Amino acid sequence: MSAKKRIAVIAGDGIGKEVIPQAVRVMEAAAAAVELTAFDWGADRYLVDKTTVPPEGFATLARDFDAILVGAFGDPRVPSNIHAREILLGMRCKMDLYANVRPVRLMDASFCPLKGIERKDLDFVVIRENTEGVYGDLGGVFKQGTADEVAIQEDINTRKGVERIIRYAFEFCATNQKIDGSPRRRVLMCDKSNAMTHAGGLWQRVFKEIAAEYSHIETQHMYVDALCMQMVRDPRGLDVIVTNNMFGDIITDLAAGLQGGLGMAASGNLRPGHTSMFEPVHGSAPPIAGKNIANPFGAILTAAMMLAHLGMTGEAQRIEAAVLEAVQQKKTTADIGGTLGTREAGGWVAERVSRR
Ligand code: IPM
Ligand code: MG
C-alpha cells in the first residue's frame, strides 16, 4: 500500500508554467512522498476546446487527490479571463476552500522597502475569507449603455461564512508559532464597518462572540484603510489578521510588497479535512512569461506549505531552509537581487535540498 500523498498539479498559464516545474523539482529533491498528476487546465486548453473546467473536474480533484498545487491563470489571448475565473475562483468557491492563508515573512531585510525593518520584524499571517464577499459576482446591470445605467455588485456575508473564518483565525493563532518559536498572541479583525454597516455589523458581532471563547488571545480591530497605513508605517506588531475576501485580496498584495514582491509570497486555500489547494500569490505575469526570469521561490515556498499541511514538516522545513540559503547567497532571480534564471534558481534550491 502506498502512503504517498496524491497531488494534482495545475501549472496554468504564463509564468505558472515556468515556476511550477521548479516547485515540483524541489519536492522531488526533498524525496517527498508524493505522487503527482498534471492537469492541463488553463488558456491553452481553453483556446483548443473551450473547456475551462472539464465535467466532474472539481469532484475528481476532491475525490482522488490529497492536495492541489496551482500555478497561475490569465492569458492575453483570453481577454475575458473566463477560464481564470472559472478555474481559480471556481475551485475556491465550489470546493468550499474557505480559508485563504497567506503568511507574510521577510527572508532578507533588503527586500523590504520600509526603513529599519529587520527579518524578525515581519512575521504575520493574513487569513482571508475565500468564498463570499464580492467574489460571488452577484448583481447586475440595468439600462446598460444609457446615461441612466446602474451597476449593482453585491457583497455577500453569511453568518456561517463569517463565523467559520473568524474561528479559523483564532484556532490558527492558538495553534501556530512565529518563526522564532514564540507563540502567536493576537487576532486583528479588519473591516470597513464605518461605511459598510450591515456586513461590518455581522463581522463585529461574530468577532466578539468567538473572541470570548479564546480569552487568552488578544483581539484588535482596524478599519481596512487604517490597517493599510499601519502596514506601511510599522508592521511590527501584526500577528494574525482576519478579513473578508476583497480586503484580504488587497492587503495581501500590499503585504507581498513588504516581503520582497509577489515573487516571494505563498498561500494555501484550505478547507480543513478536505482536499485543499496551494498557489503562489502572484499571477501569470504575461509580460515576463517564457523568458526564464520569473522568481520561482513563491511557488517553491507554496509547495513547502502544501507538504507541511500534508504532514511532511521535515521536507517542508528543508525546502524553506534551502530557499533562505539561496536568498542569503544571492542565488536568486533578478527581482530580488540575483543573476539567475528561473530554472537555475530552482535548480540551485533543488540541489541544496537534496544535500540536506
Ligand atoms: C489573488 C488574485 C485573485 C483574487 C485574482 C486572480 C482573481 O488576485 O489570488 O489574490 O482576486 O483573488
Ligand atoms: Mg490578489
Coordinates of C-alpha atoms and ligand atoms in Angstrom, one line a residue:
M1 CA 0.0 0.0 0.0
S2 CA 1.3 3.4 -1.0
A3 CA 1.4 6.1 1.7
K4 CA 2.2 8.6 -0.9
K5 CA 0.1 11.8 -1.0
R6 CA -1.7 12.3 -4.3
I7 CA -1.2 15.8 -5.7
A8 CA -2.9 17.3 -8.6
V9 CA -0.6 19.8 -10.4
I10 CA -2.2 22.6 -12.4
A11 CA 0.5 24.9 -13.7
G12 CA -1.9 27.0 -15.7
D13 CA -0.7 30.0 -17.7
G14 CA 2.2 32.3 -18.2
I15 CA 4.9 32.1 -15.5
G16 CA 2.8 29.4 -13.8
K17 CA 4.2 27.0 -16.5
E18 CA 7.8 28.0 -15.5
V19 CA 7.6 28.2 -11.7
I20 CA 5.6 25.1 -11.0
P21 CA 8.1 22.7 -12.7
Q22 CA 10.7 24.2 -10.3
A23 CA 8.5 23.6 -7.3
V24 CA 8.0 20.0 -8.5
R25 CA 11.7 19.5 -8.9
V26 CA 12.4 20.8 -5.4
M27 CA 9.7 18.5 -3.9
E28 CA 11.3 15.6 -5.8
A29 CA 14.8 16.6 -4.5
A30 CA 13.3 16.5 -1.0
A31 CA 12.2 13.0 -1.7
A32 CA 8.7 13.9 -0.5
A33 CA 6.3 11.0 -0.6
V34 CA 4.1 12.5 -3.3
E35 CA 2.5 11.1 -6.5
L36 CA 1.9 13.9 -9.0
T37 CA -0.7 14.1 -11.7
A38 CA -0.6 17.0 -14.1
F39 CA -3.8 18.7 -15.3
D40 CA -3.8 20.8 -18.5
W41 CA -6.5 23.3 -17.3
G42 CA -5.7 26.8 -18.5
A43 CA -5.7 29.1 -21.5
D44 CA -4.1 26.7 -24.0
R45 CA -6.7 24.1 -23.3
Y46 CA -9.5 26.7 -23.4
L47 CA -8.3 28.0 -26.8
V48 CA -8.4 24.5 -28.2
D49 CA -11.7 23.2 -27.0
K50 CA -13.4 26.0 -24.9
T51 CA -13.1 23.8 -21.8
T52 CA -12.3 25.7 -18.6
V53 CA -13.1 23.1 -16.0
P54 CA -14.0 19.7 -17.5
P55 CA -17.2 18.0 -16.3
E56 CA -16.7 16.5 -12.9
G57 CA -13.4 18.3 -12.7
F58 CA -13.8 19.7 -9.1
A59 CA -15.4 16.4 -8.0
T60 CA -12.4 14.5 -9.3
L61 CA -10.0 16.8 -7.5
A62 CA -11.9 16.4 -4.2
R63 CA -12.2 12.7 -4.5
D64 CA -8.9 11.5 -5.9
F65 CA -6.4 13.9 -4.5
D66 CA -5.0 15.0 -1.2
A67 CA -4.0 18.4 -2.4
I68 CA -3.8 20.6 -5.4
L69 CA -0.7 22.7 -6.5
V70 CA -1.7 25.5 -8.8
G71 CA 0.5 28.0 -10.8
A72 CA -1.4 31.0 -12.2
F73 CA -4.2 31.8 -14.6
G74 CA -4.5 34.7 -17.0
D75 CA -3.6 35.0 -20.7
P76 CA -3.9 37.9 -23.1
R77 CA -5.3 35.6 -25.7
V78 CA -8.4 35.2 -23.5
P79 CA -9.3 38.8 -22.8
S80 CA -12.4 37.9 -20.8
N81 CA -10.3 35.8 -18.4
I82 CA -13.2 33.5 -18.1
H83 CA -11.0 30.4 -17.7
A84 CA -9.1 32.1 -14.8
R85 CA -12.3 32.9 -13.0
E86 CA -13.9 29.5 -13.6
I87 CA -10.9 27.5 -12.6
L88 CA -9.4 29.5 -9.8
L89 CA -12.4 31.2 -8.2
G90 CA -14.4 28.1 -9.1
M91 CA -12.1 25.9 -7.2
R92 CA -12.1 28.2 -4.2
C93 CA -15.9 28.6 -4.1
K94 CA -17.2 25.2 -5.4
M95 CA -14.7 23.2 -3.4
D96 CA -15.5 25.5 -0.4
L97 CA -11.9 26.3 0.3
Y98 CA -12.9 28.9 2.7
A99 CA -9.7 29.9 4.4
N100 CA -7.1 31.6 2.3
V101 CA -4.0 31.6 4.4
R102 CA -1.2 34.0 3.3
P103 CA 1.9 34.1 5.5
V104 CA 4.0 37.3 5.3
R105 CA 7.6 37.0 6.3
L106 CA 10.8 38.6 5.3
M107 CA 13.7 36.4 4.0
D108 CA 16.1 39.3 3.8
A109 CA 15.9 42.8 5.3
S110 CA 16.9 44.3 2.0
F111 CA 13.7 43.0 0.4
C112 CA 11.5 45.2 2.5
P113 CA 11.0 48.7 1.1
L114 CA 10.5 50.1 4.6
K115 CA 13.3 51.7 6.6
G116 CA 14.7 49.9 9.6
I117 CA 12.7 46.7 9.3
E118 CA 14.6 43.6 10.1
R119 CA 13.9 39.9 9.3
K120 CA 12.4 39.3 12.8
D121 CA 10.1 42.3 12.5
L122 CA 7.8 40.9 9.8
D123 CA 6.0 37.6 10.6
F124 CA 2.3 37.9 10.3
V125 CA -0.4 35.9 8.6
V126 CA -3.5 37.1 6.7
I127 CA -6.5 34.8 6.9
R128 CA -8.7 35.8 4.0
E129 CA -12.3 34.7 3.7
N130 CA -12.3 32.9 0.3
T131 CA -15.8 32.0 -0.8
E132 CA -18.1 35.0 -0.2
G133 CA -18.0 38.8 -0.3
V134 CA -18.0 40.5 -3.7
Y135 CA -16.3 37.5 -5.3
G136 CA -19.7 35.8 -5.7
D137 CA -20.2 38.3 -8.5
L138 CA -23.8 38.7 -7.7
G139 CA -25.6 41.7 -9.0
G140 CA -26.5 43.0 -12.4
V141 CA -26.7 46.0 -14.7
F142 CA -29.8 48.0 -15.5
K143 CA -30.2 50.3 -18.5
Q144 CA -26.8 49.3 -19.8
G145 CA -25.3 51.7 -22.3
T146 CA -27.6 54.5 -21.4
A147 CA -26.9 57.6 -19.3
D148 CA -29.1 56.1 -16.6
E149 CA -27.0 52.9 -16.3
V150 CA -27.0 51.2 -12.9
A151 CA -24.5 48.6 -11.9
I152 CA -25.0 46.6 -8.7
Q153 CA -22.3 44.5 -7.2
E154 CA -23.5 42.6 -4.1
D155 CA -21.3 41.8 -1.1
I156 CA -22.4 38.5 0.4
N157 CA -21.7 37.9 4.1
T158 CA -23.3 34.8 5.7
R159 CA -23.3 34.1 9.4
K160 CA -21.9 30.7 8.7
G161 CA -19.1 32.0 6.4
V162 CA -18.1 34.8 8.8
E163 CA -18.2 32.6 11.8
R164 CA -16.0 29.8 10.3
I165 CA -13.3 32.2 9.0
I166 CA -13.1 34.0 12.3
R167 CA -13.0 30.8 14.2
Y168 CA -10.3 29.5 11.8
A169 CA -8.2 32.7 12.6
F170 CA -8.5 32.2 16.4
E171 CA -7.7 28.5 16.0
F172 CA -4.7 29.3 13.8
C173 CA -3.5 31.8 16.4
A174 CA -3.9 29.3 19.2
T175 CA -2.0 26.5 17.4
N176 CA 0.7 28.2 15.4
Q177 CA 4.0 29.8 16.4
K178 CA 6.0 32.6 15.0
I179 CA 9.2 31.7 13.1
D180 CA 11.3 32.5 16.2
G181 CA 9.3 29.9 18.2
S182 CA 7.3 32.4 20.2
P183 CA 3.5 31.8 20.4
R184 CA 1.1 33.8 18.3
R185 CA -0.9 36.1 20.6
R186 CA -3.3 38.4 18.7
V187 CA -6.1 38.3 16.1
L188 CA -6.8 41.5 14.4
M189 CA -10.1 41.8 12.5
C190 CA -10.1 44.2 9.6
D191 CA -13.3 45.5 8.0
K192 CA -14.9 48.7 6.9
S193 CA -17.8 48.7 9.3
N194 CA -17.9 52.5 9.5
A195 CA -19.1 52.6 5.9
M196 CA -20.5 49.1 5.2
T197 CA -22.6 48.8 8.3
H198 CA -24.7 45.8 7.5
A199 CA -21.8 43.4 6.7
G200 CA -19.5 45.2 9.2
G201 CA -22.0 44.7 11.9
L202 CA -22.2 41.0 11.4
W203 CA -18.4 40.7 11.4
Q204 CA -18.2 42.8 14.6
R205 CA -20.7 40.7 16.4
V206 CA -19.3 37.4 15.4
F207 CA -15.7 38.5 16.2
K208 CA -16.7 39.4 19.8
E209 CA -18.6 36.2 20.2
I210 CA -15.8 33.9 19.0
A211 CA -13.1 36.0 20.9
A212 CA -14.9 35.2 24.1
E213 CA -14.1 31.5 23.6
Y214 CA -10.4 32.3 23.3
S215 CA -9.9 34.5 26.3
H216 CA -6.1 34.0 26.2
I217 CA -5.9 35.6 22.7
E218 CA -5.7 39.4 22.4
T219 CA -8.1 41.0 20.0
Q220 CA -7.8 44.1 17.9
H221 CA -10.0 45.8 15.3
M222 CA -8.9 48.1 12.5
Y223 CA -10.7 49.6 9.5
V224 CA -9.0 48.4 6.3
D225 CA -7.8 51.9 5.4
A226 CA -6.1 52.4 8.7
L227 CA -4.6 48.9 8.6
C228 CA -3.0 49.7 5.2
M229 CA -1.4 52.7 6.7
Q230 CA -0.2 50.7 9.7
M231 CA 1.3 48.0 7.4
V232 CA 3.4 50.6 5.7
R233 CA 4.2 52.7 8.7
D234 CA 5.1 49.9 11.1
P235 CA 4.1 46.3 10.5
R236 CA 6.0 45.0 13.6
G237 CA 3.0 44.4 15.9
L238 CA 1.0 42.5 13.3
D239 CA 0.3 38.8 14.1
V240 CA -2.9 37.1 12.7
I241 CA -5.2 39.2 10.6
V242 CA -8.7 38.0 9.6
T243 CA -10.7 39.8 6.9
N244 CA -13.1 39.4 4.1
N245 CA -12.4 38.2 0.6
M246 CA -11.8 41.6 -1.1
F247 CA -9.9 43.3 1.7
G248 CA -7.8 40.2 2.0
D249 CA -7.0 40.3 -1.7
I250 CA -5.9 43.9 -1.4
I251 CA -3.9 43.8 1.8
T252 CA -2.0 40.6 0.7
D253 CA -0.6 42.4 -2.3
L254 CA 0.5 45.2 0.0
A255 CA 1.9 42.6 2.3
A256 CA 3.7 40.9 -0.6
G257 CA 5.3 44.2 -1.3
L258 CA 6.7 44.3 2.2
Q259 CA 8.3 40.9 1.8
G260 CA 10.1 41.4 -1.5
G261 CA 7.4 41.4 -4.1
L262 CA 4.8 39.0 -5.3
G263 CA 7.5 36.6 -6.3
M264 CA 8.1 35.6 -2.7
A265 CA 4.6 35.1 -1.4
A266 CA 2.9 31.7 -0.8
S267 CA -0.6 30.8 0.0
G268 CA -2.9 28.0 0.9
N269 CA -6.7 27.8 0.1
L270 CA -7.9 25.5 2.8
R271 CA -10.9 23.6 3.9
P272 CA -10.0 21.6 7.0
G273 CA -10.5 17.9 6.5
H274 CA -10.8 18.2 2.7
T275 CA -8.7 18.5 -0.4
S276 CA -7.0 21.9 -0.2
M277 CA -5.3 24.0 -2.9
F278 CA -2.0 25.8 -2.7
E279 CA -0.9 28.6 -5.1
P280 CA 1.7 31.3 -5.2
V281 CA 0.1 34.7 -4.6
H282 CA 1.5 36.1 -7.9
G283 CA -0.4 35.9 -11.1
S284 CA 0.6 34.6 -14.6
A285 CA 2.6 37.8 -15.4
P286 CA 2.3 37.7 -19.2
P287 CA 4.9 40.4 -19.9
I288 CA 7.7 38.3 -18.3
A289 CA 6.4 34.8 -19.2
G290 CA 8.5 32.4 -21.2
K291 CA 11.7 34.3 -20.6
N292 CA 13.1 32.3 -17.7
I293 CA 13.2 35.3 -15.4
A294 CA 10.2 34.7 -13.1
N295 CA 11.0 34.2 -9.4
P296 CA 10.3 30.5 -8.6
F297 CA 10.6 31.0 -4.8
G298 CA 6.9 31.9 -4.2
A299 CA 5.9 28.6 -5.9
I300 CA 8.6 26.6 -4.1
L301 CA 7.6 28.1 -0.7
T302 CA 4.0 27.2 -1.7
A303 CA 4.9 23.6 -2.3
A304 CA 6.6 23.6 1.1
M305 CA 3.4 25.0 2.7
M306 CA 1.5 22.2 1.0
L307 CA 3.9 19.5 2.2
A308 CA 3.6 20.9 5.8
H309 CA -0.1 20.8 5.5
L310 CA 0.0 17.1 4.5
G311 CA 2.2 16.3 7.5
M312 CA 5.6 16.3 5.8
T313 CA 7.0 19.0 8.1
G314 CA 10.6 17.8 7.8
E315 CA 10.6 18.1 4.0
A316 CA 8.9 21.5 4.2
Q317 CA 11.5 22.8 6.6
R318 CA 14.3 21.6 4.4
I319 CA 12.9 23.4 1.4
E320 CA 12.3 26.6 3.3
A321 CA 15.8 26.5 4.7
A322 CA 17.2 26.0 1.2
V323 CA 15.3 28.9 -0.1
L324 CA 16.6 31.0 2.7
E325 CA 20.1 29.9 1.9
A326 CA 19.6 30.8 -1.7
V327 CA 18.5 34.3 -0.7
Q328 CA 21.4 34.8 1.6
Q329 CA 23.9 33.7 -1.1
K330 CA 22.0 35.7 -3.8
K331 CA 21.3 32.6 -5.8
T332 CA 18.1 34.2 -7.0
T333 CA 16.4 35.8 -9.9
A334 CA 16.9 39.5 -10.6
D335 CA 13.7 40.8 -9.0
I336 CA 15.3 40.0 -5.6
G337 CA 18.9 40.9 -6.4
G338 CA 20.4 37.8 -8.0
T339 CA 21.5 37.0 -11.5
L340 CA 20.0 33.5 -12.0
G341 CA 17.2 32.4 -14.3
T342 CA 14.0 30.7 -13.1
R343 CA 15.4 27.2 -13.9
E344 CA 18.8 28.0 -12.4
A345 CA 17.4 29.4 -9.2
G346 CA 15.1 26.4 -8.9
G347 CA 17.9 24.0 -9.7
W348 CA 20.1 25.6 -7.0
V349 CA 17.5 25.2 -4.4
A350 CA 16.8 21.6 -5.5
E351 CA 20.4 20.7 -5.3
R352 CA 20.6 22.2 -1.7
V353 CA 17.5 20.4 -0.7
S354 CA 18.9 17.0 -1.9
R355 CA 22.0 17.5 0.2
R356 CA 20.2 18.4 3.5
Ligands
IPM1 C1 -5.4 36.5 -5.7 C2 -5.7 37.1 -7.1 C3 -7.1 36.6 -7.5 C4 -8.1 37.2 -6.5 C5 -7.5 37.1 -8.9 C6 -6.5 36.4 -9.9 C7 -8.9 36.7 -9.3 O1 -5.5 38.5 -7.1 O2 -5.4 35.3 -5.5 O3 -5.1 37.3 -4.8 O4 -8.5 38.3 -6.6 O5 -8.3 36.5 -5.5
MG2 MG -4.8 39.2 -5.3

